[in-house]
Amino acid sequence: MTPILLEFQIRGDERGSLIALEAERDVPFEVKRVYYIFGTQSGVIRGRHAHRNLTQVAVCVHGACTFALDNGRGGRCEIRLDRPTRGLLIESMTWREMADFSSDCVLMILANRNYDPNDYLFDYAKFCEAATSMQIEPGP
Ligand code: TYD
């Protein structure tokens, strides 16, 4: 599994840098929700879940953290997000774990849906089962 990375254009000048993220242009969906994670304690692992139906882009706007992604069908990858110019696309049915947060890490997530606690899969074994069964073509 290869991480899908989005490289954002810096609109910089002598005063500094600016990145603008526009829905359906820089981010491949209509953004419904933005949240950010900061002040993460050392040694913490966040995430540990998948979403049935949610597409997200994660941007480490400050500091760094590591994402481990898993498609539940044997595909895995790990990527360190350490720059504000880069977004990681996380599609539906992707198990994610975030670790090794720097103390100054601000991790911003853009999502194509509002918060829905019923969309979460928290059980890894059930997630793998669901991800595998999605691969099976329906019978006649
Ligand atoms: P949680 O999903 O545990 O964060 P992560 O999986 O990324 O480590 O979210 C922490 C808390 O914030 C939890 O009580 C749910 C709440 N929350 C919202 O209210 N809205 C949101 O959009 C998100 C992502 C979380």
Short mmCIF file of N, CA and C and ligand atoms in Angstrom, two decimals:
data_model
loop_
_atom_site.label_atom_id
_atom_site.label_comp_id
_atom_site.label_asym_id
_atom_site.label_seq_id
_atom_site.Cartn_x
_atom_site.Cartn_y
_atom_site.Cartn_z
N MET A 1 0.87 -1.20 0.00
CA MET A 1 0.00 0.00 0.00
C MET A 1 0.90 1.25 0.00
N THR A 2 0.62 2.16 -0.92
CA THR A 2 1.44 3.38 -1.02
C THR A 2 0.62 4.56 -0.48
N PRO A 3 1.19 5.37 0.40
CA PRO A 3 0.41 6.50 0.90
C PRO A 3 0.13 7.50 -0.22
N ILE A 4 -1.08 8.05 -0.22
CA ILE A 4 -1.42 9.05 -1.25
C ILE A 4 -1.13 10.43 -0.65
N LEU A 5 -0.11 11.07 -1.17
CA LEU A 5 0.32 12.35 -0.62
C LEU A 5 -0.07 13.48 -1.57
N LEU A 6 -0.54 14.55 -0.98
CA LEU A 6 -0.89 15.75 -1.75
C LEU A 6 0.15 16.81 -1.42
N GLU A 7 0.72 17.41 -2.42
CA GLU A 7 1.72 18.48 -2.20
C GLU A 7 1.03 19.82 -2.45
N PHE A 8 1.02 20.66 -1.46
CA PHE A 8 0.32 21.94 -1.56
C PHE A 8 1.27 23.04 -2.00
N GLN A 9 0.71 23.94 -2.79
CA GLN A 9 1.51 25.04 -3.31
C GLN A 9 1.66 26.13 -2.24
N ILE A 10 2.89 26.58 -2.03
CA ILE A 10 3.12 27.68 -1.08
C ILE A 10 2.98 29.00 -1.84
N ARG A 11 2.13 29.86 -1.30
CA ARG A 11 2.01 31.20 -1.86
C ARG A 11 2.86 32.12 -1.00
N GLY A 12 4.16 32.00 -1.19
CA GLY A 12 5.08 32.73 -0.32
C GLY A 12 5.56 34.01 -0.97
N ASP A 13 5.97 34.93 -0.15
CA ASP A 13 6.67 36.11 -0.63
C ASP A 13 7.65 36.51 0.46
N GLU A 14 8.19 37.70 0.36
CA GLU A 14 9.25 38.10 1.30
C GLU A 14 8.73 38.17 2.74
N ARG A 15 7.41 38.18 2.91
CA ARG A 15 6.86 38.26 4.27
C ARG A 15 6.75 36.90 4.93
N GLY A 16 6.79 35.85 4.12
CA GLY A 16 6.63 34.50 4.68
C GLY A 16 5.80 33.64 3.75
N SER A 17 5.14 32.64 4.33
CA SER A 17 4.47 31.63 3.51
C SER A 17 2.98 31.53 3.84
N LEU A 18 2.22 31.08 2.86
CA LEU A 18 0.78 30.87 3.03
C LEU A 18 0.37 29.70 2.15
N ILE A 19 -0.44 28.82 2.73
CA ILE A 19 -1.01 27.73 1.93
C ILE A 19 -2.52 27.84 2.05
N ALA A 20 -3.20 27.79 0.92
CA ALA A 20 -4.66 27.80 0.91
C ALA A 20 -5.13 26.43 0.43
N LEU A 21 -6.10 25.87 1.16
CA LEU A 21 -6.66 24.58 0.76
C LEU A 21 -8.10 24.81 0.32
N GLU A 22 -8.36 24.63 -0.94
CA GLU A 22 -9.71 24.82 -1.46
C GLU A 22 -10.35 23.47 -1.74
N ALA A 23 -11.62 23.37 -1.35
CA ALA A 23 -12.38 22.14 -1.57
C ALA A 23 -12.44 21.83 -3.05
N GLU A 24 -12.28 20.55 -3.35
CA GLU A 24 -12.37 20.02 -4.72
C GLU A 24 -11.32 20.60 -5.65
N ARG A 25 -10.32 21.22 -5.07
CA ARG A 25 -9.19 21.70 -5.86
C ARG A 25 -7.90 21.16 -5.22
N ASP A 26 -7.57 21.70 -4.05
CA ASP A 26 -6.37 21.23 -3.35
C ASP A 26 -6.68 19.96 -2.56
N VAL A 27 -7.93 19.85 -2.13
CA VAL A 27 -8.40 18.69 -1.37
C VAL A 27 -9.51 18.07 -2.22
N PRO A 28 -9.45 16.74 -2.49
CA PRO A 28 -10.35 16.17 -3.50
C PRO A 28 -11.77 15.87 -3.02
N PHE A 29 -12.34 16.74 -2.22
CA PHE A 29 -13.73 16.57 -1.80
C PHE A 29 -14.23 17.90 -1.23
N GLU A 30 -15.53 17.92 -1.01
CA GLU A 30 -16.14 19.09 -0.38
C GLU A 30 -15.91 18.97 1.13
N VAL A 31 -15.23 19.94 1.71
CA VAL A 31 -14.87 19.85 3.13
C VAL A 31 -16.09 20.20 3.99
N LYS A 32 -16.43 19.24 4.89
CA LYS A 32 -17.58 19.47 5.78
C LYS A 32 -17.11 19.76 7.21
N ARG A 33 -15.87 19.35 7.51
CA ARG A 33 -15.41 19.42 8.90
C ARG A 33 -13.90 19.55 8.93
N VAL A 34 -13.44 20.37 9.85
CA VAL A 34 -12.00 20.49 10.10
C VAL A 34 -11.80 20.32 11.59
N TYR A 35 -10.84 19.49 12.00
CA TYR A 35 -10.48 19.44 13.41
C TYR A 35 -8.98 19.32 13.53
N TYR A 36 -8.46 19.67 14.67
CA TYR A 36 -7.02 19.55 14.84
C TYR A 36 -6.67 19.02 16.20
N ILE A 37 -5.57 18.30 16.20
CA ILE A 37 -5.10 17.58 17.38
C ILE A 37 -3.79 18.24 17.80
N PHE A 38 -3.69 18.63 19.05
CA PHE A 38 -2.47 19.29 19.52
C PHE A 38 -2.31 18.98 21.00
N GLY A 39 -1.14 19.30 21.53
CA GLY A 39 -0.88 19.04 22.95
C GLY A 39 -0.87 17.55 23.25
N THR A 40 -0.53 16.74 22.25
CA THR A 40 -0.52 15.28 22.45
C THR A 40 0.65 14.89 23.36
N GLN A 41 0.33 14.11 24.35
CA GLN A 41 1.34 13.69 25.33
C GLN A 41 2.31 12.70 24.69
N SER A 42 3.52 12.71 25.20
CA SER A 42 4.57 11.83 24.67
C SER A 42 4.16 10.36 24.84
N GLY A 43 4.42 9.56 23.83
CA GLY A 43 4.15 8.12 23.89
C GLY A 43 2.72 7.74 23.52
N VAL A 44 1.88 8.73 23.30
CA VAL A 44 0.46 8.45 23.00
C VAL A 44 0.30 7.93 21.57
N ILE A 45 -0.60 6.97 21.41
CA ILE A 45 -1.01 6.54 20.07
C ILE A 45 -2.48 6.92 19.91
N ARG A 46 -2.79 7.68 18.88
CA ARG A 46 -4.18 8.08 18.63
C ARG A 46 -4.73 7.32 17.43
N GLY A 47 -6.00 7.54 17.17
CA GLY A 47 -6.64 6.86 16.06
C GLY A 47 -7.07 5.47 16.49
N ARG A 48 -6.42 4.45 15.96
CA ARG A 48 -6.78 3.05 16.23
C ARG A 48 -8.24 2.80 15.86
N HIS A 49 -8.61 3.26 14.70
CA HIS A 49 -9.95 3.00 14.20
C HIS A 49 -9.97 3.20 12.69
N ALA A 50 -11.07 2.80 12.09
CA ALA A 50 -11.33 3.09 10.68
C ALA A 50 -12.70 3.72 10.58
N HIS A 51 -13.00 4.29 9.44
CA HIS A 51 -14.33 4.83 9.18
C HIS A 51 -14.95 4.07 8.02
N ARG A 52 -16.22 3.76 8.17
CA ARG A 52 -16.92 3.06 7.09
C ARG A 52 -16.99 3.95 5.86
N ASN A 53 -17.34 5.21 6.09
CA ASN A 53 -17.61 6.11 4.97
C ASN A 53 -17.15 7.52 5.32
N LEU A 54 -15.87 7.75 5.17
CA LEU A 54 -15.32 9.08 5.46
C LEU A 54 -13.98 9.21 4.75
N THR A 55 -13.83 10.29 4.03
CA THR A 55 -12.55 10.59 3.40
C THR A 55 -11.94 11.78 4.11
N GLN A 56 -10.66 11.69 4.39
CA GLN A 56 -9.99 12.74 5.14
C GLN A 56 -8.65 13.08 4.50
N VAL A 57 -8.19 14.29 4.79
CA VAL A 57 -6.82 14.67 4.47
C VAL A 57 -6.19 15.16 5.77
N ALA A 58 -5.05 14.59 6.11
CA ALA A 58 -4.33 14.97 7.33
C ALA A 58 -3.13 15.83 6.95
N VAL A 59 -2.99 16.95 7.65
CA VAL A 59 -1.87 17.85 7.40
C VAL A 59 -1.23 18.18 8.74
N CYS A 60 0.04 17.93 8.85
CA CYS A 60 0.75 18.30 10.07
C CYS A 60 1.21 19.74 9.87
N VAL A 61 0.45 20.69 10.37
CA VAL A 61 0.75 22.10 10.09
C VAL A 61 1.92 22.60 10.93
N HIS A 62 2.23 21.87 12.00
CA HIS A 62 3.40 22.22 12.82
C HIS A 62 3.90 20.96 13.50
N GLY A 63 5.22 20.82 13.61
CA GLY A 63 5.78 19.63 14.25
C GLY A 63 5.64 18.42 13.35
N ALA A 64 5.54 17.25 13.97
CA ALA A 64 5.55 16.01 13.19
C ALA A 64 4.83 14.89 13.94
N CYS A 65 4.33 13.95 13.17
CA CYS A 65 3.79 12.71 13.74
C CYS A 65 3.83 11.65 12.65
N THR A 66 3.67 10.41 13.05
CA THR A 66 3.75 9.30 12.09
C THR A 66 2.39 8.62 11.96
N PHE A 67 1.95 8.43 10.74
CA PHE A 67 0.70 7.71 10.45
C PHE A 67 1.04 6.30 9.99
N ALA A 68 0.34 5.33 10.55
CA ALA A 68 0.37 3.97 10.02
C ALA A 68 -1.02 3.69 9.47
N LEU A 69 -1.07 3.32 8.19
CA LEU A 69 -2.35 3.02 7.53
C LEU A 69 -2.39 1.55 7.16
N ASP A 70 -3.60 1.01 7.16
CA ASP A 70 -3.78 -0.42 6.93
C ASP A 70 -5.14 -0.59 6.25
N ASN A 71 -5.17 -1.28 5.11
CA ASN A 71 -6.45 -1.41 4.39
C ASN A 71 -7.24 -2.66 4.80
N GLY A 72 -6.72 -3.40 5.79
CA GLY A 72 -7.45 -4.57 6.28
C GLY A 72 -7.35 -5.78 5.37
N ARG A 73 -6.60 -5.64 4.29
CA ARG A 73 -6.46 -6.74 3.33
C ARG A 73 -4.98 -7.03 3.10
N GLY A 74 -4.18 -6.71 4.12
CA GLY A 74 -2.75 -7.00 4.02
C GLY A 74 -1.90 -5.83 3.56
N GLY A 75 -2.54 -4.74 3.12
CA GLY A 75 -1.79 -3.57 2.66
C GLY A 75 -1.54 -2.61 3.82
N ARG A 76 -0.29 -2.26 4.02
CA ARG A 76 0.07 -1.35 5.12
C ARG A 76 1.10 -0.36 4.63
N CYS A 77 1.12 0.81 5.25
CA CYS A 77 2.21 1.74 5.00
C CYS A 77 2.35 2.68 6.19
N GLU A 78 3.51 3.29 6.26
CA GLU A 78 3.79 4.22 7.35
C GLU A 78 4.38 5.47 6.73
N ILE A 79 3.95 6.62 7.24
CA ILE A 79 4.47 7.87 6.68
C ILE A 79 4.62 8.90 7.79
N ARG A 80 5.74 9.56 7.80
CA ARG A 80 5.97 10.63 8.77
C ARG A 80 5.51 11.93 8.14
N LEU A 81 4.57 12.60 8.78
CA LEU A 81 4.13 13.91 8.30
C LEU A 81 4.90 14.95 9.10
N ASP A 82 5.69 15.76 8.43
CA ASP A 82 6.57 16.67 9.15
C ASP A 82 6.69 18.03 8.46
N ARG A 83 5.71 18.34 7.59
CA ARG A 83 5.76 19.64 6.91
C ARG A 83 4.34 20.08 6.56
N PRO A 84 4.11 21.39 6.61
CA PRO A 84 2.76 21.90 6.36
C PRO A 84 2.37 21.90 4.90
N THR A 85 3.31 21.54 4.04
CA THR A 85 3.06 21.57 2.59
C THR A 85 2.53 20.24 2.08
N ARG A 86 2.32 19.29 2.97
CA ARG A 86 1.99 17.93 2.54
C ARG A 86 0.72 17.44 3.21
N GLY A 87 -0.17 16.84 2.44
CA GLY A 87 -1.38 16.24 2.99
C GLY A 87 -1.39 14.75 2.72
N LEU A 88 -1.93 14.00 3.66
CA LEU A 88 -2.07 12.56 3.48
C LEU A 88 -3.55 12.26 3.29
N LEU A 89 -3.88 11.66 2.15
CA LEU A 89 -5.27 11.31 1.87
C LEU A 89 -5.58 9.97 2.54
N ILE A 90 -6.65 9.97 3.32
CA ILE A 90 -7.07 8.74 4.01
C ILE A 90 -8.49 8.42 3.56
N GLU A 91 -8.62 7.32 2.84
CA GLU A 91 -9.91 6.97 2.28
C GLU A 91 -10.73 6.14 3.28
N SER A 92 -12.00 5.96 2.97
CA SER A 92 -12.87 5.11 3.80
C SER A 92 -12.24 3.74 3.97
N MET A 93 -12.61 3.07 5.03
CA MET A 93 -12.15 1.71 5.31
C MET A 93 -10.62 1.63 5.32
N THR A 94 -10.03 2.57 6.03
CA THR A 94 -8.58 2.54 6.26
C THR A 94 -8.35 2.64 7.77
N TRP A 95 -7.72 1.63 8.31
CA TRP A 95 -7.36 1.67 9.73
C TRP A 95 -6.18 2.62 9.88
N ARG A 96 -6.25 3.52 10.86
CA ARG A 96 -5.15 4.47 11.05
C ARG A 96 -4.71 4.54 12.50
N GLU A 97 -3.41 4.67 12.66
CA GLU A 97 -2.84 4.91 13.98
C GLU A 97 -1.83 6.03 13.83
N MET A 98 -1.89 6.97 14.77
CA MET A 98 -0.95 8.09 14.73
C MET A 98 -0.09 8.01 15.99
N ALA A 99 1.23 8.12 15.80
CA ALA A 99 2.15 7.97 16.92
C ALA A 99 3.34 8.90 16.74
N ASP A 100 4.23 8.86 17.72
CA ASP A 100 5.48 9.65 17.69
C ASP A 100 5.21 11.12 17.41
N PHE A 101 4.23 11.66 18.14
CA PHE A 101 3.92 13.09 18.01
C PHE A 101 5.04 13.91 18.64
N SER A 102 5.53 14.90 17.93
CA SER A 102 6.43 15.86 18.57
C SER A 102 5.57 16.70 19.52
N SER A 103 6.20 17.27 20.55
CA SER A 103 5.40 17.98 21.56
C SER A 103 4.73 19.22 20.95
N ASP A 104 5.28 19.72 19.85
CA ASP A 104 4.71 20.92 19.21
C ASP A 104 3.79 20.57 18.04
N CYS A 105 3.43 19.30 17.93
CA CYS A 105 2.65 18.86 16.75
C CYS A 105 1.23 19.44 16.76
N VAL A 106 0.86 20.03 15.64
CA VAL A 106 -0.54 20.41 15.41
C VAL A 106 -0.96 19.67 14.14
N LEU A 107 -1.83 18.70 14.33
CA LEU A 107 -2.27 17.84 13.22
C LEU A 107 -3.68 18.24 12.84
N MET A 108 -3.82 18.77 11.63
CA MET A 108 -5.13 19.23 11.16
C MET A 108 -5.72 18.18 10.22
N ILE A 109 -7.00 17.92 10.41
CA ILE A 109 -7.69 16.94 9.56
C ILE A 109 -8.88 17.61 8.89
N LEU A 110 -8.97 17.44 7.59
CA LEU A 110 -10.13 17.90 6.84
C LEU A 110 -10.94 16.66 6.47
N ALA A 111 -12.25 16.76 6.58
CA ALA A 111 -13.09 15.58 6.35
C ALA A 111 -14.27 15.94 5.47
N ASN A 112 -14.78 14.95 4.75
CA ASN A 112 -15.89 15.22 3.82
C ASN A 112 -17.26 15.00 4.45
N ARG A 113 -17.28 14.67 5.76
CA ARG A 113 -18.56 14.50 6.44
C ARG A 113 -18.49 15.08 7.84
N ASN A 114 -19.64 15.35 8.37
CA ASN A 114 -19.72 15.79 9.76
C ASN A 114 -19.40 14.62 10.68
N TYR A 115 -19.15 14.94 11.92
CA TYR A 115 -18.82 13.91 12.92
C TYR A 115 -19.99 12.96 13.10
N ASP A 116 -19.69 11.66 13.02
CA ASP A 116 -20.73 10.65 13.19
C ASP A 116 -20.12 9.47 13.94
N PRO A 117 -20.39 9.37 15.24
CA PRO A 117 -19.79 8.29 16.03
C PRO A 117 -20.16 6.90 15.51
N ASN A 118 -21.27 6.78 14.77
CA ASN A 118 -21.68 5.47 14.24
C ASN A 118 -20.87 5.03 13.01
N ASP A 119 -20.07 5.95 12.51
CA ASP A 119 -19.27 5.63 11.32
C ASP A 119 -17.95 4.95 11.68
N TYR A 120 -17.65 4.88 12.99
CA TYR A 120 -16.35 4.35 13.43
C TYR A 120 -16.35 2.82 13.51
N LEU A 121 -15.24 2.22 13.14
CA LEU A 121 -14.98 0.81 13.42
C LEU A 121 -13.80 0.77 14.39
N PHE A 122 -14.03 0.29 15.59
CA PHE A 122 -12.98 0.30 16.62
C PHE A 122 -12.34 -1.07 16.83
N ASP A 123 -12.98 -2.09 16.27
CA ASP A 123 -12.48 -3.46 16.47
C ASP A 123 -11.69 -3.86 15.22
N TYR A 124 -10.38 -4.05 15.39
CA TYR A 124 -9.52 -4.31 14.23
C TYR A 124 -9.92 -5.58 13.50
N ALA A 125 -10.25 -6.63 14.24
CA ALA A 125 -10.62 -7.90 13.60
C ALA A 125 -11.90 -7.73 12.77
N LYS A 126 -12.87 -6.99 13.34
CA LYS A 126 -14.13 -6.77 12.59
C LYS A 126 -13.88 -5.88 11.38
N PHE A 127 -12.99 -4.92 11.55
CA PHE A 127 -12.63 -4.05 10.41
C PHE A 127 -12.05 -4.90 9.27
N CYS A 128 -11.10 -5.81 9.61
CA CYS A 128 -10.48 -6.65 8.57
C CYS A 128 -11.53 -7.53 7.89
N GLU A 129 -12.44 -8.03 8.69
CA GLU A 129 -13.52 -8.86 8.14
C GLU A 129 -14.36 -8.05 7.15
N ALA A 130 -14.73 -6.84 7.56
CA ALA A 130 -15.55 -5.98 6.70
C ALA A 130 -14.77 -5.59 5.45
N ALA A 131 -13.49 -5.28 5.60
CA ALA A 131 -12.66 -4.86 4.45
C ALA A 131 -12.51 -6.02 3.48
N THR A 132 -12.38 -7.24 3.99
CA THR A 132 -12.20 -8.40 3.13
C THR A 132 -13.51 -8.73 2.41
N SER A 133 -14.63 -8.65 3.13
CA SER A 133 -15.90 -9.01 2.50
C SER A 133 -16.29 -8.00 1.43
N MET A 134 -15.81 -6.76 1.56
CA MET A 134 -16.09 -5.75 0.53
C MET A 134 -15.47 -6.12 -0.80
N GLN A 135 -14.40 -6.96 -0.74
CA GLN A 135 -13.67 -7.36 -1.95
C GLN A 135 -14.41 -8.43 -2.73
N ILE A 136 -15.32 -9.15 -2.03
CA ILE A 136 -16.01 -10.28 -2.67
C ILE A 136 -17.17 -9.76 -3.52
N GLU A 137 -17.15 -10.14 -4.77
CA GLU A 137 -18.23 -9.73 -5.67
C GLU A 137 -19.54 -10.40 -5.25
N PRO A 138 -20.66 -9.68 -5.27
CA PRO A 138 -21.92 -10.32 -4.92
C PRO A 138 -22.28 -11.42 -5.93
N GLY A 139 -22.85 -12.50 -5.42
CA GLY A 139 -23.20 -13.63 -6.29
C GLY A 139 -24.43 -13.32 -7.14
N PRO A 140 -24.80 -14.23 -8.05
CA PRO A 140 -25.96 -13.98 -8.93
C PRO A 140 -27.27 -13.99 -8.15
P1 TYD B 1 -11.13 10.60 18.79
O1 TYD B 1 -11.95 10.12 17.63
O2 TYD B 1 -10.87 9.68 19.93
O3 TYD B 1 -9.73 11.10 18.21
P2 TYD B 1 -8.63 10.21 17.44
O4 TYD B 1 -9.29 8.92 17.06
O5 TYD B 1 -8.31 11.03 16.25
O6 TYD B 1 -7.51 9.96 18.34
O7 TYD B 1 -11.80 11.94 19.30
C1 TYD B 1 -11.57 12.45 20.61
C2 TYD B 1 -12.85 13.08 21.13
O8 TYD B 1 -13.30 14.13 20.30
C3 TYD B 1 -13.99 12.09 21.22
O9 TYD B 1 -14.68 12.36 22.44
C4 TYD B 1 -14.88 12.41 20.06
C5 TYD B 1 -14.65 13.89 19.86
N1 TYD B 1 -14.74 14.33 18.47
C6 TYD B 1 -15.74 15.20 18.10
O10 TYD B 1 -16.58 15.62 18.91
N2 TYD B 1 -15.79 15.62 16.80
C7 TYD B 1 -14.90 15.21 15.88
O11 TYD B 1 -14.97 15.62 14.70
C8 TYD B 1 -13.87 14.28 16.27
C9 TYD B 1 -12.87 13.76 15.29
C10 TYD B 1 -13.83 13.87 17.58
#
